[in-house]
């Protein structure tokens, strides 16, 4: 298996633009996590899906953020409109709980 | 809600020596899993070791071992014979095992470990 695949690896966008981050979990994993990592706040859990259903989205910062998981092999995290304070590394992870979670390489987002 | 606390923002150790990273957690759950992840400068998150709460025996993976104290809610990581490649940010993480659908994975703030030659 290729592991958790995230795209793009790097994204630079202008403030106000829509940004879509993508994640393909490991086949057979039924839990998917989106995290945001910054120097100031560390690793923050944004949203967690189980069997494609959002279980906990309490970490989503505001309405500008939305996440979907239309099927077991794909998830998106969308920011609209983007702001400079959204600049961070965004990680996707998947697991077959309660086993360990595997992480993607992350997407480094820069909003200018 | 579960919380994970790593009280050491930074640590350093000499190559070949042993270092212990601390982690405490707070939960009302009885079944759960604990993890240590390593994040080198490449930013890839790499699993180091896993501990099931129902197991009394401490997990060991080569040079990495844990000291799991369930009553004290403590989960420290010991790295023996430290190597330069161990330089990384280390995160402690908690996953509940409720038997339902909520397997939320919560991380501590991390400890930056530097191994000096």
mmCIF file of C-alpha atoms in Angstrom, chain A residues 9-10 33 35 37 41 43 45 48 50 55-56 89 91 95 97-101 103-108, chain B residues 33 35 37 39 42-47 50 89 91 95-97 100-109:
data_model
loop_
_atom_site.group_PDB
_atom_site.id
_atom_site.type_symbol
_atom_site.label_atom_id
_atom_site.label_comp_id
_atom_site.label_asym_id
_atom_site.label_seq_id
_atom_site.Cartn_x
_atom_site.Cartn_y
_atom_site.Cartn_z
ATOM 1 C CA UNK A 9 2.416 18.919 -1.013
ATOM 2 C CA UNK A 10 2.700 22.688 -1.153
ATOM 3 C CA UNK A 33 -8.305 12.554 10.795
ATOM 4 C CA UNK A 35 -4.849 17.930 11.718
ATOM 5 C CA UNK A 37 0.178 22.033 12.720
ATOM 6 C CA UNK A 41 -0.568 25.783 18.544
ATOM 7 C CA UNK A 43 -0.958 19.654 16.312
ATOM 8 C CA UNK A 45 -7.312 17.945 15.465
ATOM 9 C CA UNK A 48 -12.444 13.133 12.608
ATOM 10 C CA UNK A 50 -15.424 7.188 11.119
ATOM 11 C CA UNK A 55 -17.793 12.132 14.422
ATOM 12 C CA UNK A 56 -16.098 15.156 15.929
ATOM 13 C CA UNK A 89 0.935 22.332 7.617
ATOM 14 C CA UNK A 91 -1.963 16.527 7.907
ATOM 15 C CA UNK A 95 -6.409 4.170 10.939
ATOM 16 C CA UNK A 97 -9.135 1.651 15.107
ATOM 17 C CA UNK A 98 -8.199 1.081 17.654
ATOM 18 C CA UNK A 99 -4.936 0.442 15.904
ATOM 19 C CA UNK A 100 -2.290 2.997 15.170
ATOM 20 C CA UNK A 101 -2.806 5.909 12.797
ATOM 21 C CA UNK A 103 0.012 10.004 8.531
ATOM 22 C CA UNK A 104 0.361 11.503 5.104
ATOM 23 C CA UNK A 105 3.275 13.731 4.170
ATOM 24 C CA UNK A 106 1.265 16.851 4.897
ATOM 25 C CA UNK A 107 0.357 19.896 2.831
ATOM 26 C CA UNK A 108 2.198 23.111 3.558
ATOM 27 C CA UNK B 33 -4.119 3.269 23.504
ATOM 28 C CA UNK B 35 1.468 6.278 21.215
ATOM 29 C CA UNK B 37 5.247 9.637 17.280
ATOM 30 C CA UNK B 39 8.576 14.072 13.537
ATOM 31 C CA UNK B 42 11.276 16.202 6.992
ATOM 32 C CA UNK B 43 7.964 16.719 8.895
ATOM 33 C CA UNK B 44 6.841 13.146 8.282
ATOM 34 C CA UNK B 45 4.985 11.730 11.311
ATOM 35 C CA UNK B 46 6.474 8.369 12.190
ATOM 36 C CA UNK B 47 5.081 5.967 14.769
ATOM 37 C CA UNK B 50 2.362 1.851 20.936
ATOM 38 C CA UNK B 89 10.049 16.451 17.656
ATOM 39 C CA UNK B 91 4.654 13.659 20.269
ATOM 40 C CA UNK B 95 -6.656 7.156 21.443
ATOM 41 C CA UNK B 96 -9.727 6.014 23.309
ATOM 42 C CA UNK B 97 -11.073 2.523 22.753
ATOM 43 C CA UNK B 100 -18.174 2.521 19.582
ATOM 44 C CA UNK B 101 -17.332 4.835 16.723
ATOM 45 C CA UNK B 102 -15.315 7.522 18.491
ATOM 46 C CA UNK B 103 -11.606 6.782 18.295
ATOM 47 C CA UNK B 104 -10.412 10.349 18.525
ATOM 48 C CA UNK B 105 -6.606 10.659 18.479
ATOM 49 C CA UNK B 106 -5.324 13.487 20.686
ATOM 50 C CA UNK B 107 -1.734 14.763 20.748
ATOM 51 C CA UNK B 108 0.439 16.579 23.235
ATOM 52 C CA UNK B 109 2.359 19.737 22.308
#
